Every structure is written in C-alpha cells, then in structure tokens.
RNA sequence: GGCGCGUUGGUCAAUCGGCUAAGACGCCUCCCUUUCACGGAGGAAUGACGGGUUCGACUCCCGUACGUGCUACCA
C-alpha cells in the first residue's frame, strides 16, 4: 500500500517570494490535490541572521492571492506542528548525536578563522574551492583528528562546535529523481556538510531530512539548485535508518534570465522592467522595494497558468488551464528537465487572455481601485459597461484607466495638431450645426447620434472620413478607443456637447 | 578548477525510431476596422557538433562543445 501523499513547500522567510518559488508551490499543490494528499507549508527559519520581519506573513499573503492555500502551516497548525523550524530546534540535536554515536558524523571545533585559513592555504588554480572533506578533515580540529581526551576537554570547556556529516569514501550514492531519472554522485566529491551549527540550530541539510521524516513527507519537490546536495540528504536518510520512508525526489528546472546567464533574480526584474516577486515586497531593513505581479495588474489565475506552463505542458496544444484542470492534468513525467528563460511578453499575453474571459461586472470590480487611484469615482454599473467596451485593448489592470480615462474625465487633447492642420471654417460650421442638432435629439443612443451625424455631414457636403477622426480626438483626446458614437452615448449629451465646444474654442 | 544536471526557431515548446519537425508568444505582410485594439489570412525563423547503433534517428549510445547549478556554521 502506498503511503499517503504529503508534500511540502519550505521557504525561508528572508524576502520576497520569487516566481520560481510560486511555481514550486503550484506543483506541490497540484500534486497534493490530484492525489488527495496534504500540502504543508513549513517555514525554514534556521538562519537567525537572515530573519526578516514580516516575511512570513508576506508568504501567506502571496499564497492566499494565488489561491494555493496549504492544508497545514504555522498559521493554520496541523497534526505535525510546530511548522516553524526555529520552534523545532530541540528536535534536531538528538538526531545529530545519533549520527555522531554511529560514526557518521563528528564534532568540529574549527573557528571561522581556521576555516578561512584552510581554504586560503589549500586554494590553487586547480582547486579554487577546497572542501572540508575526507581529504582535509585530518588536518582540522575535529573529533576525528583529535584524541578522545582532547575532544572531551574541549567539550567540557564549552568550546563552540558544529557537527559535520562524515562523508564516506569511494561510494556512489544513487537515486531516482522523478524528473531526471537515475542520478548518481561519487561521495569523494561531496564535502562534510555542517549538520548542526554552533548556535544549536540545524542547517538546512539536517532539518529537511528530520522534518520531512517527522512530517511524513512522501514527495519532495524543490529547485534544481538542490540537486548537488541531494547525496548528503540521501545519506542522512540512510544513516538515520529511515531509507524505506524516504520521499521521492523531484528537482524542478530553474527559471532563467530572459537574456541568458543564470537564474532569474530580483535584479533582472528591475533591470528589464518586469516583476519577479508575486507581490510587492519592501525589505524592512533596507527599505528597498521590488514590484510584484499582483500590483503590476496581473490576475492570479493568469499568473498561475503562466507559471504552470513554464516547464510543463499536458502534451496537447492547450495553453489555458483553470486550476481544476491543472489538478487533473498535471503530471511530473511531463515536467521539463531543462531550465526555461522567463518571457514577460508571454506572461502579459496570458493576462490578456484571462481578462477577455471576464464579464464587465467582474472587470469593474478588479479595475475599480486603479480607476479610483486617479480620483475618478464611477458607479460599478457604469464602470462595468466601460470595461466591456475596452477590455480587448487591456492587458494589465492599470490599462483600464489608460484605455478608458476619457469615460471618467474630460481628456486633455493630446492630438490637437492632428485636427488643427486640416481645420477650416467648413468643419467649424459643421460641428456647430451638429451640436445644435444633438441638443434636440429625442433619444441619446449611439445609433441616433450616428444618424444625426450622417445627416449633418450630408447637409454640409463633407466627407465622413474627414470628420470622424477630429470628433474622436475631441471626445477622447487621442487616436484610440472604442467606437466614437458608443463613447458619446456613454459620456452623455452634456459632456459630448461640452467637449466638442471646448475643442472648437481651441482653434 | 571539480562534480551534477541540461541542450528542438529569438522565447515557451510537441514529437516516446518513420518528419514534408506541431502549436503558442514575439516579429513581418495583408484583410477587417473611417482610430486603437480584437479577429482573420499568410510569412520569416528550429533539431549544438562529431561519431556510432539501425532499413530508417530530433528521437537510442558515446564523445566534444555550449549552457546552467552546486562547491558557506545561507537556504
């Protein structure tokens, strides 16, 4: 019998939530839902130096916005609480000690300065990064190189120490990654990673395996940057005697910079002008802030859909997936092995697609804050009609103002010259005449308005094509927007007349 | 430097040995539209390289190149 599917997302609360992180959450979530399993959020706050106020709450907020709510978390609790590693501190020591007792780990008393010196001394062009491992541990101060008495003495004197894993020599660690298949490592190449720090906190390496085991995690999804340390984790599972309970690993491909050279970072977003975090993030210490997809005007559905397809597809031509569809169609076998360069244009295309699928009323609700930010206060009904009219030219939420501001305010006429160049007395007379016709128009709807316009054109002997653009510019301010007569209908007789009159006065 | 992982158009990608190599984004042309957009029709653009295996290789194997990750008492 297979054990119950339990997956986990384990971020460290040190800053904004990267889109790659959100994708990891998504894949976790999809896998859990698909298999009727549990999705747990575990906070990996073992590095007290990197603790950032508010970062944990921010993560909850991002997950909530994305609608990827964990079943168990520090906030929600659950049967395996606590879910914050700092609160689990007392749990780890015994396992580290167990490893020491079994000879799979050892005490190391080296100070940071000693470590630095070792690295400096051993550094060569051939080996720019000397490791603390089988080749070097003999010359360091640890319970392998020191006599039993010396070690006891150091311990008694409360000398600060760390516990390191003792990597075996000449072994090959193999495992099957759900995405990459067979992966193997030569243990001579991997160093004696610190498991327990001098402050008594575990490192990531110890904490993941202890917590994954204690929390009964069945499948572990994480970024490819962890692949190299997988042998440490696997050996830990083995040495702790839990190998038959080890989760299945899946190392997700990285999301890379659009212009090459490395994984996508916050800096790239700033440099290239797009968000990298799910939501706005301001670092409370430096006050540096970074924009989020949410604030840029993305819909969470579009954001999620775009991320899902960055590294996965269902094998068909389908590109738009609802969350439910993803849950049923997702499969780890179809996740790509190679990293993907992030394409902001495609992200915007997704948002446009999702915007088109919404009703005017739905869009009104989403766009309202952006409209009100410009101190306009339309009724929801009016905004809904506007949204319906302009949605196909909107990609991001702020576009509803850019594309529709003239429905809420008298626009500044930016294309004044376009009219001015061909302006003459005939046109002036035409508009004056038409306005007076409008005043007595019995019904204010776009068809009636256009009919009267056509009549006036004929009467004046002008060409409709020569008048349409000036009229648009008078009402809109520029050469864009939905049908002019629809606009006139929406803004009403009074504003229409007033805008035309105002324009005439400018020539 | 070492080790791991990867490699189909500019980008995301389909293809599980039969390919005249899908589709999408972006780009270009045209149509629609007396604006902009939407929509429609076209177009340019791809298997890193070299060896095998095979009747047949984008698909399998091996090398090379390139990319990328790790190489902290950070995750």
Coordinates of C-alpha atoms (C1' of nucleotides) in Angstrom, one line a residue:
Chain A
X1 CA 0.0 0.0 0.0
X2 CA 1.3 3.4 -0.9
X3 CA 1.6 5.9 1.8
X4 CA -0.5 9.0 1.8
X5 CA 0.7 11.8 -0.5
X6 CA 2.1 14.6 1.6
X7 CA 4.1 17.4 0.0
X8 CA 5.7 20.5 1.4
X9 CA 6.8 23.9 0.4
X10 CA 9.6 25.0 2.7
X11 CA 10.7 28.6 2.1
X12 CA 13.0 30.6 4.3
X13 CA 11.4 33.9 5.3
X14 CA 14.1 36.1 4.1
X15 CA 12.4 38.3 1.5
X16 CA 10.1 38.5 -1.5
X17 CA 8.5 35.3 -2.9
X18 CA 10.2 34.6 -6.2
X19 CA 8.1 33.4 -9.2
X20 CA 10.1 30.2 -9.2
X21 CA 9.0 29.7 -5.6
X22 CA 5.4 30.2 -6.6
X23 CA 5.8 27.6 -9.3
X24 CA 7.2 25.2 -6.8
X25 CA 4.2 25.9 -4.6
X26 CA 1.9 25.3 -7.5
X27 CA 3.4 21.9 -8.5
X28 CA 3.2 20.9 -4.8
X29 CA -0.3 22.0 -4.6
X30 CA -1.4 20.3 -7.9
X31 CA 0.3 17.0 -6.9
X32 CA -1.3 17.0 -3.5
X33 CA -4.8 17.8 -4.8
X34 CA -4.5 15.3 -7.6
X35 CA -3.7 12.5 -5.2
X36 CA -6.0 13.5 -2.4
X37 CA -2.9 14.3 -0.3
X38 CA -1.8 17.1 2.0
X39 CA 0.1 20.2 1.2
X40 CA 2.1 21.6 4.0
X41 CA 3.9 24.9 4.4
X42 CA 7.0 24.7 6.6
X43 CA 9.0 27.8 7.5
X44 CA 12.7 27.2 7.3
X45 CA 14.0 29.9 9.6
X46 CA 17.1 28.2 10.9
X47 CA 19.3 31.1 10.0
X48 CA 18.7 33.6 12.6
X49 CA 20.9 36.2 11.0
X50 CA 18.7 36.2 7.9
X51 CA 15.4 36.6 9.7
X52 CA 13.3 39.3 8.2
X53 CA 10.4 40.8 9.9
X54 CA 7.1 40.4 8.0
X55 CA 8.5 37.9 5.5
X56 CA 6.5 35.0 6.8
X57 CA 3.2 37.0 6.8
X58 CA 4.1 38.1 3.3
X59 CA 4.4 34.4 2.2
X60 CA 0.9 33.7 3.5
X61 CA -0.4 36.7 1.7
X62 CA 1.1 35.6 -1.6
X63 CA -0.2 32.1 -1.3
X64 CA -3.6 33.5 -0.5
X65 CA -3.6 35.7 -3.5
X66 CA -2.6 32.8 -5.7
X67 CA -5.2 30.7 -4.0
X68 CA -2.8 28.0 -3.1
X69 CA -3.6 27.6 0.5
X70 CA -1.7 25.0 2.5
X71 CA -3.5 22.4 4.5
X72 CA -1.0 22.7 7.3
X73 CA 1.1 25.7 8.2
X74 CA 2.4 27.6 11.1
X75 CA -0.6 29.9 10.8
X76 CA -3.2 27.1 10.5
X77 CA -1.5 24.4 12.6
X78 CA -1.9 20.8 12.0
X79 CA -1.1 17.3 13.3
X80 CA 2.7 17.8 12.8
X81 CA 3.0 21.2 14.5
X82 CA 5.1 23.2 15.0
X83 CA 5.8 24.1 11.4
X84 CA 8.4 26.7 12.0
X85 CA 11.9 25.2 12.3
X86 CA 13.0 27.7 14.9
X87 CA 10.3 26.2 17.1
X88 CA 11.5 22.7 16.5
X89 CA 15.1 23.5 17.5
X90 CA 15.1 21.0 20.3
X91 CA 14.2 18.1 18.0
X92 CA 17.3 18.1 15.9
X93 CA 20.1 17.6 18.4
X94 CA 19.3 14.1 19.2
X95 CA 19.5 13.0 15.6
X96 CA 22.8 14.8 15.1
X97 CA 24.0 13.0 18.2
X98 CA 22.7 9.7 17.0
X99 CA 24.8 10.2 13.8
X100 CA 27.9 11.0 15.9
X101 CA 27.4 7.9 18.0
X102 CA 27.1 5.8 14.9
X103 CA 30.2 7.2 13.5
X104 CA 28.5 9.0 10.6
X105 CA 29.1 12.5 11.9
X106 CA 31.7 14.2 14.1
X107 CA 32.3 17.3 16.2
X108 CA 34.3 20.1 14.6
X109 CA 35.8 22.8 16.7
X110 CA 37.3 24.9 13.9
X111 CA 36.8 28.6 14.2
X112 CA 35.7 30.7 11.2
X113 CA 39.2 32.0 11.0
X114 CA 40.7 28.5 10.9
X115 CA 38.3 27.5 8.2
X116 CA 39.2 30.5 6.2
X117 CA 42.9 29.8 6.6
X118 CA 42.5 26.3 5.5
X119 CA 40.7 27.4 2.4
X120 CA 43.3 30.1 1.7
X121 CA 46.2 27.7 2.3
X122 CA 44.8 25.0 0.1
X123 CA 43.5 27.2 -2.7
X124 CA 45.1 26.7 -6.0
X125 CA 44.2 27.4 -9.6
X126 CA 43.4 23.8 -10.0
X127 CA 41.2 23.7 -6.9
X128 CA 39.8 27.2 -6.2
X129 CA 37.3 25.9 -3.6
X130 CA 38.9 23.4 -1.2
X131 CA 36.3 21.4 0.7
X132 CA 36.1 20.3 4.2
X133 CA 36.0 16.6 3.5
X134 CA 37.8 13.3 3.5
X135 CA 41.0 14.9 2.1
X136 CA 41.2 17.8 4.5
X137 CA 39.4 16.8 7.7
X138 CA 42.6 15.1 9.1
X139 CA 44.3 18.5 9.4
X140 CA 41.4 20.2 11.1
X141 CA 40.4 20.3 14.7
X142 CA 37.6 17.7 15.0
X143 CA 36.7 14.6 16.8
X144 CA 38.2 12.6 14.0
X145 CA 41.7 14.1 14.2
X146 CA 41.9 14.9 17.9
X147 CA 42.3 12.3 20.6
X148 CA 39.4 11.3 22.7
X149 CA 40.8 13.2 25.7
X150 CA 41.3 16.4 23.7
X151 CA 37.7 16.2 22.5
X152 CA 36.4 15.6 26.0
X153 CA 38.3 18.6 27.2
X154 CA 37.1 20.9 24.5
X155 CA 33.6 19.8 25.2
X156 CA 33.9 20.3 28.9
X157 CA 35.3 23.8 28.3
X158 CA 32.2 24.5 26.3
X159 CA 34.2 25.2 23.2
X160 CA 31.8 26.1 20.4
X161 CA 31.5 23.3 17.9
X162 CA 29.5 22.1 14.9
X163 CA 28.5 18.7 13.9
X164 CA 29.5 17.6 10.4
X165 CA 28.5 14.6 8.4
X166 CA 31.3 12.2 7.7
X167 CA 31.1 11.5 4.0
X168 CA 32.2 8.0 3.2
X169 CA 35.0 7.4 0.7
X170 CA 34.7 5.7 -2.6
X171 CA 31.0 5.2 -2.6
X172 CA 28.4 6.0 -5.1
X173 CA 25.1 7.5 -4.0
X174 CA 22.3 6.8 -6.4
X175 CA 18.7 7.7 -6.5
X176 CA 15.9 8.1 -8.9
X177 CA 14.7 11.6 -9.5
X178 CA 11.1 11.8 -10.7
X179 CA 12.1 14.3 -13.3
X180 CA 15.6 13.3 -14.2
X181 CA 15.6 9.6 -13.7
X182 CA 18.8 7.9 -12.3
X183 CA 21.2 10.4 -10.8
X184 CA 24.4 9.4 -9.1
X185 CA 27.2 11.0 -7.2
X186 CA 30.7 10.0 -6.1
X187 CA 30.9 10.5 -2.4
X188 CA 34.6 11.6 -2.7
X189 CA 33.3 14.7 -4.4
X190 CA 31.0 15.8 -1.7
X191 CA 32.1 17.6 1.4
X192 CA 31.4 17.1 5.1
X193 CA 28.5 19.5 5.4
X194 CA 27.7 21.1 8.7
X195 CA 24.5 19.5 10.1
X196 CA 24.3 21.3 13.4
X197 CA 25.5 24.9 13.8
X198 CA 27.4 26.3 16.8
X199 CA 24.2 28.0 17.9
X200 CA 22.5 24.7 18.2
X201 CA 20.3 25.3 15.1
X202 CA 20.3 22.7 12.4
X203 CA 21.4 23.6 8.9
X204 CA 19.0 23.0 6.0
X205 CA 20.6 19.6 5.4
X206 CA 19.7 18.1 8.8
X207 CA 16.5 20.0 9.1
X208 CA 15.0 18.9 5.8
X209 CA 15.5 15.3 6.4
X210 CA 14.4 15.3 10.0
X211 CA 11.3 17.3 9.3
X212 CA 10.4 15.5 6.1
X213 CA 10.6 12.3 8.0
X214 CA 8.7 13.6 11.1
X215 CA 6.1 15.2 8.9
X216 CA 5.7 12.1 6.8
X217 CA 6.5 13.8 3.6
X218 CA 6.1 11.4 0.6
X219 CA 7.3 13.5 -2.3
X220 CA 9.9 16.3 -2.1
X221 CA 9.8 19.0 -4.8
X222 CA 12.5 21.6 -4.9
X223 CA 14.6 23.6 -7.3
X224 CA 17.4 22.1 -9.2
X225 CA 19.9 24.2 -7.2
X226 CA 19.5 21.5 -4.5
X227 CA 20.4 18.6 -6.7
X228 CA 24.1 18.8 -5.8
X229 CA 23.3 18.4 -2.1
X230 CA 20.9 15.5 -2.6
X231 CA 23.6 12.9 -1.8
X232 CA 24.0 14.4 1.7
X233 CA 20.3 14.2 2.3
X234 CA 20.1 10.7 1.0
X235 CA 23.0 9.5 3.1
X236 CA 21.3 11.1 6.1
X237 CA 18.1 9.2 5.4
X238 CA 20.2 6.1 5.3
X239 CA 22.3 6.7 8.4
X240 CA 19.2 7.6 10.4
X241 CA 17.7 4.3 9.4
X242 CA 14.8 5.7 7.6
X243 CA 15.7 4.8 4.0
X244 CA 12.5 3.0 3.3
X245 CA 10.5 6.1 4.3
X246 CA 12.5 8.5 2.2
X247 CA 10.3 10.7 0.0
X248 CA 10.6 10.6 -3.7
X249 CA 12.6 13.5 -5.1
X250 CA 11.8 15.8 -7.9
X251 CA 14.2 18.5 -8.7
X252 CA 12.5 21.2 -10.7
X253 CA 14.2 23.0 -13.6
X254 CA 15.2 26.6 -12.9
X255 CA 13.7 29.7 -14.3
X256 CA 16.4 31.7 -16.0
X257 CA 17.0 35.3 -17.1
X258 CA 15.4 36.2 -20.4
X259 CA 18.8 37.3 -21.7
X260 CA 20.8 34.4 -20.6
X261 CA 23.4 33.8 -17.9
X262 CA 21.9 32.5 -14.8
X263 CA 18.7 32.1 -12.7
X264 CA 16.2 34.9 -12.7
X265 CA 16.7 37.3 -9.9
X266 CA 15.1 40.3 -8.4
X267 CA 17.7 42.5 -10.1
X268 CA 16.8 41.2 -13.5
X269 CA 13.2 42.4 -13.0
X270 CA 14.5 45.9 -12.1
X271 CA 16.9 45.9 -15.0
X272 CA 14.4 44.6 -17.6
X273 CA 11.3 46.3 -16.2
X274 CA 9.1 43.4 -15.0
X275 CA 8.2 41.9 -11.6
X276 CA 9.9 38.8 -10.3
X277 CA 8.0 38.5 -7.0
X278 CA 4.4 37.5 -6.6
X279 CA 3.5 40.7 -4.6
X280 CA 5.2 43.9 -3.8
X281 CA 8.0 43.4 -1.2
X282 CA 9.7 46.0 0.8
X283 CA 12.7 44.9 2.9
X284 CA 12.1 46.4 6.3
X285 CA 15.8 46.8 7.0
X286 CA 17.0 48.5 3.8
X287 CA 13.6 49.9 2.7
X288 CA 14.4 48.6 -0.8
X289 CA 11.3 47.5 -2.6
X290 CA 10.5 45.3 -5.5
X291 CA 7.4 45.2 -7.6
X292 CA 5.0 42.2 -7.6
X293 CA 2.9 40.6 -10.3
X294 CA -0.2 41.4 -8.3
X295 CA 0.5 45.2 -8.1
X296 CA 1.5 45.3 -11.7
X297 CA -2.0 44.3 -12.5
X298 CA -1.9 40.6 -13.1
X299 CA -4.8 38.3 -12.3
X300 CA -3.7 35.4 -10.0
X301 CA -5.3 32.8 -12.4
X302 CA -3.2 34.2 -15.3
X303 CA -0.1 34.3 -13.2
X304 CA -0.5 30.7 -12.0
X305 CA -1.4 29.5 -15.5
X306 CA 1.7 31.1 -17.0
X307 CA 3.9 29.6 -14.3
X308 CA 2.4 26.1 -14.7
X309 CA 3.3 26.1 -18.4
X310 CA 6.8 27.4 -17.8
X311 CA 8.3 23.9 -17.7
X312 CA 5.3 21.8 -18.0
X313 CA 2.6 21.1 -20.6
X314 CA -0.1 18.4 -21.0
X315 CA 1.1 17.2 -24.4
X316 CA -1.7 18.9 -26.3
X317 CA -2.0 22.3 -27.7
X318 CA -3.9 23.6 -24.8
X319 CA -2.4 26.7 -23.1
X320 CA -5.2 28.0 -20.9
X321 CA -5.8 25.8 -17.9
X322 CA -8.0 26.5 -14.9
X323 CA -6.6 25.4 -11.5
X324 CA -9.0 22.4 -11.5
X325 CA -7.9 21.4 -15.0
X326 CA -4.3 21.6 -13.9
X327 CA -5.0 19.5 -10.9
X328 CA -6.4 16.7 -13.1
X329 CA -3.9 17.0 -15.9
X330 CA -0.7 17.7 -14.1
X331 CA 2.0 15.0 -14.3
X332 CA 5.5 15.1 -13.1
X333 CA 6.7 13.0 -16.0
X334 CA 5.8 15.9 -18.3
X335 CA 7.9 18.4 -16.4
X336 CA 10.8 19.6 -18.5
X337 CA 14.4 18.8 -17.5
X338 CA 16.0 22.0 -18.8
X339 CA 15.6 25.4 -17.4
X340 CA 13.3 28.0 -19.1
X341 CA 14.0 31.6 -19.8
X342 CA 11.3 33.8 -18.5
X343 CA 9.3 35.6 -21.1
X344 CA 7.4 38.6 -19.8
X345 CA 5.6 39.1 -23.2
X346 CA 4.1 35.7 -22.8
X347 CA 3.1 36.5 -19.3
X348 CA 1.2 39.5 -20.4
X349 CA -0.5 37.5 -23.2
X350 CA -1.8 35.2 -20.5
X351 CA -3.2 38.1 -18.5
X352 CA -4.9 39.5 -21.6
X353 CA -6.4 36.1 -22.3
X354 CA -7.9 35.9 -18.8
X355 CA -9.1 39.5 -18.9
X356 CA -11.1 38.7 -22.1
X357 CA -12.8 35.8 -20.3
X358 CA -14.2 38.1 -17.6
X359 CA -17.5 39.9 -17.7
X360 CA -17.8 43.7 -17.5
X361 CA -19.0 43.4 -13.9
X362 CA -16.1 41.2 -12.8
X363 CA -13.6 43.5 -14.5
X364 CA -15.2 46.6 -12.9
X365 CA -14.5 45.1 -9.5
X366 CA -10.9 44.4 -10.4
X367 CA -10.3 47.7 -12.2
X368 CA -12.1 49.9 -9.6
X369 CA -9.0 50.5 -7.4
X370 CA -7.0 51.5 -10.4
X371 CA -9.7 54.0 -11.6
X372 CA -10.1 55.4 -8.1
X373 CA -6.4 55.9 -7.8
X374 CA -6.9 58.6 -10.5
X375 CA -9.6 60.2 -8.3
X376 CA -12.5 59.1 -10.5
X377 CA -15.5 57.6 -8.8
X378 CA -17.7 55.9 -11.3
X379 CA -20.6 53.7 -10.3
X380 CA -19.9 50.0 -10.6
X381 CA -22.6 49.7 -13.3
X382 CA -21.0 52.5 -15.4
X383 CA -17.5 51.0 -15.0
X384 CA -18.8 47.6 -16.0
X385 CA -20.1 49.0 -19.2
X386 CA -16.8 50.8 -19.9
X387 CA -14.8 47.6 -19.1
X388 CA -16.9 45.6 -21.6
X389 CA -16.2 48.3 -24.2
X390 CA -12.5 48.5 -23.7
X391 CA -11.4 45.1 -22.4
X392 CA -9.9 43.8 -25.6
X393 CA -7.3 46.6 -25.5
X394 CA -6.4 45.9 -21.9
X395 CA -3.5 43.6 -20.9
X396 CA -2.9 44.6 -17.4
X397 CA -5.3 46.1 -14.8
X398 CA -3.9 49.6 -15.0
X399 CA -4.7 49.6 -18.7
X400 CA -8.4 50.1 -17.8
X401 CA -7.5 53.7 -16.8
X402 CA -5.2 54.3 -19.7
X403 CA -7.7 53.0 -22.2
X404 CA -10.8 54.4 -20.6
X405 CA -9.9 57.5 -18.7
X406 CA -12.0 59.7 -21.0
X407 CA -15.1 58.0 -19.8
X408 CA -14.4 59.5 -16.4
X409 CA -12.8 62.8 -17.0
X410 CA -12.6 65.5 -19.7
X411 CA -9.5 64.4 -21.5
X412 CA -6.6 66.7 -22.4
X413 CA -6.5 66.9 -26.2
X414 CA -3.1 65.5 -26.9
X415 CA -3.6 65.2 -30.7
X416 CA -4.5 68.8 -31.1
X417 CA -2.2 69.3 -34.1
X418 CA -3.9 66.5 -36.0
X419 CA -7.1 68.4 -36.0
X420 CA -5.6 71.9 -36.3
X421 CA -3.7 71.1 -39.5
X422 CA -6.8 70.4 -41.5
X423 CA -9.2 72.7 -39.6
X424 CA -11.3 75.2 -41.6
X425 CA -14.4 77.2 -41.5
X426 CA -16.5 74.4 -43.1
X427 CA -15.6 72.0 -40.3
X428 CA -16.2 74.5 -37.7
X429 CA -19.6 75.2 -39.1
X430 CA -20.3 71.6 -39.3
X431 CA -19.6 70.9 -35.7
X432 CA -21.6 73.9 -34.5
X433 CA -24.5 72.8 -36.6
X434 CA -24.3 69.2 -35.4
X435 CA -24.1 70.2 -31.8
X436 CA -27.3 72.1 -32.1
X437 CA -28.9 69.1 -33.7
X438 CA -27.7 67.0 -30.8
X439 CA -29.4 69.3 -28.3
X440 CA -32.7 68.4 -29.7
X441 CA -32.1 64.7 -30.3
X442 CA -35.0 62.9 -28.8
X443 CA -33.1 59.7 -27.9
X444 CA -29.5 59.5 -26.7
X445 CA -28.1 56.3 -28.1
X446 CA -25.2 55.6 -30.4
X447 CA -27.4 54.8 -33.4
X448 CA -29.4 58.1 -33.1
X449 CA -26.2 60.0 -32.6
X450 CA -24.6 58.5 -35.6
X451 CA -27.7 59.1 -37.7
X452 CA -27.7 62.7 -36.9
X453 CA -24.0 62.9 -37.6
X454 CA -24.6 61.4 -41.0
X455 CA -27.4 63.9 -41.8
X456 CA -25.2 66.8 -40.7
X457 CA -22.4 65.5 -42.9
X458 CA -24.6 65.3 -45.9
X459 CA -26.1 68.7 -45.3
X460 CA -22.6 70.2 -45.1
X461 CA -21.3 68.3 -48.1
X462 CA -18.4 67.0 -46.2
X463 CA -16.7 63.6 -46.2
X464 CA -17.4 61.5 -43.2
X465 CA -13.8 60.2 -43.1
X466 CA -12.5 63.8 -42.7
X467 CA -14.7 64.4 -39.7
X468 CA -14.6 61.1 -37.8
X469 CA -11.0 61.5 -36.6
X470 CA -11.4 65.1 -35.3
X471 CA -14.5 64.0 -33.5
X472 CA -12.7 61.1 -31.8
X473 CA -9.9 63.4 -30.8
X474 CA -12.4 65.9 -29.3
X475 CA -14.0 63.2 -27.2
X476 CA -11.1 61.0 -26.4
X477 CA -8.0 63.2 -26.6
X478 CA -6.2 60.8 -28.8
X479 CA -6.4 58.3 -31.7
X480 CA -7.6 55.3 -29.8
X481 CA -10.6 53.8 -28.0
X482 CA -13.9 52.1 -29.0
X483 CA -16.4 53.4 -31.5
X484 CA -16.9 57.2 -31.2
X485 CA -20.6 57.1 -31.1
X486 CA -20.6 54.5 -28.3
X487 CA -18.3 56.8 -26.4
X488 CA -20.7 59.7 -27.0
X489 CA -23.6 57.6 -25.8
X490 CA -21.7 56.6 -22.6
X491 CA -20.5 60.1 -21.6
X492 CA -23.9 61.6 -22.3
X493 CA -25.2 64.5 -24.2
X494 CA -23.9 67.2 -21.9
X495 CA -20.3 66.1 -21.9
X496 CA -20.3 65.3 -25.6
X497 CA -21.5 68.8 -26.5
X498 CA -19.2 70.4 -24.0
X499 CA -16.1 68.5 -25.3
X500 CA -16.9 69.5 -28.9
X501 CA -17.5 73.1 -27.9
X502 CA -14.3 73.2 -25.9
X503 CA -12.3 71.8 -28.9
X504 CA -13.8 74.3 -31.3
X505 CA -12.7 77.1 -29.0
X506 CA -9.1 75.9 -29.3
X507 CA -8.8 76.8 -33.0
Chain B
rG1 C1' 39.1 24.0 -11.2
rG2 C1' 35.9 19.7 -9.6
rC3 C1' 31.2 17.5 -9.6
rG4 C1' 26.0 17.3 -11.0
rC5 C1' 22.2 18.5 -14.5
rG6 C1' 20.7 20.1 -19.2
rU7 C1' 20.7 21.2 -24.9
rU8 C1' 14.3 21.3 -31.0
rG9 C1' 13.0 28.5 -34.3
rG10 C1' 14.6 35.0 -30.7
rU11 C1' 11.3 32.7 -26.3
rC12 C1' 7.9 28.7 -24.3
rA13 C1' 7.5 24.1 -26.6
rA14 C1' 5.1 19.0 -29.3
rU15 C1' 7.4 14.6 -31.0
rC16 C1' 8.4 8.5 -26.8
rG17 C1' 12.6 5.3 -34.2
rG18 C1' 9.0 6.7 -40.0
rC19 C1' 9.3 14.3 -40.1
rU20 C1' 7.2 17.3 -45.8
rA21 C1' 9.6 18.7 -37.4
rA22 C1' 3.0 20.7 -34.3
rG23 C1' 1.2 24.8 -31.6
rA24 C1' 1.9 29.4 -28.8
rC25 C1' 4.4 34.3 -27.6
rG26 C1' 7.1 37.9 -30.2
rC27 C1' 8.3 39.9 -35.2
rC28 C1' 6.8 41.0 -40.6
rU29 C1' 2.9 41.4 -44.6
rC30 C1' -2.1 41.6 -46.0
rC31 C1' -7.5 41.7 -44.8
rC32 C1' -11.3 43.6 -41.3
rU33 C1' -11.9 48.3 -38.8
rU34 C1' -13.1 55.9 -41.4
rU35 C1' -8.9 55.5 -34.5
rC36 C1' -6.5 51.9 -31.4
rA37 C1' -7.2 47.1 -30.3
rC38 C1' -9.7 42.4 -31.2
rG39 C1' -10.3 39.0 -35.1
rG40 C1' -8.9 36.6 -39.8
rA41 C1' -5.2 35.0 -43.8
rG42 C1' -0.2 34.5 -44.9
rG43 C1' 5.3 34.8 -43.9
rA44 C1' 10.4 34.6 -41.9
rA45 C1' 12.6 31.5 -38.1
rU46 C1' 14.3 25.3 -35.2
rG47 C1' 16.8 19.5 -34.1
rA48 C1' 24.7 22.4 -30.9
rC49 C1' 28.7 19.5 -33.3
rG50 C1' 31.2 14.7 -34.4
rG51 C1' 31.0 9.6 -34.3
rG52 C1' 28.3 5.1 -33.8
rU53 C1' 23.6 1.6 -33.5
rU54 C1' 19.6 0.9 -37.1
rC55 C1' 16.3 -0.5 -43.3
rG56 C1' 15.5 4.4 -41.1
rA57 C1' 17.5 8.8 -36.0
rC58 C1' 15.3 15.1 -33.4
rU59 C1' 14.2 10.6 -31.0
rC60 C1' 18.9 5.3 -28.6
rC61 C1' 24.5 5.1 -27.3
rC62 C1' 29.4 7.5 -26.9
rG63 C1' 32.5 11.8 -27.2
rU64 C1' 33.0 17.2 -27.8
rA65 C1' 31.1 22.0 -27.4
rC66 C1' 28.0 25.1 -25.0
rG67 C1' 24.6 26.4 -21.1
rU68 C1' 23.3 26.1 -16.1
rG69 C1' 23.6 24.6 -10.8
rC70 C1' 26.5 23.5 -6.5
rU71 C1' 31.2 23.9 -4.4
rA72 C1' 29.1 28.7 3.4
rC73 C1' 28.2 27.3 10.7
rC74 C1' 22.6 30.6 3.5
rA75 C1' 18.6 28.4 2.2

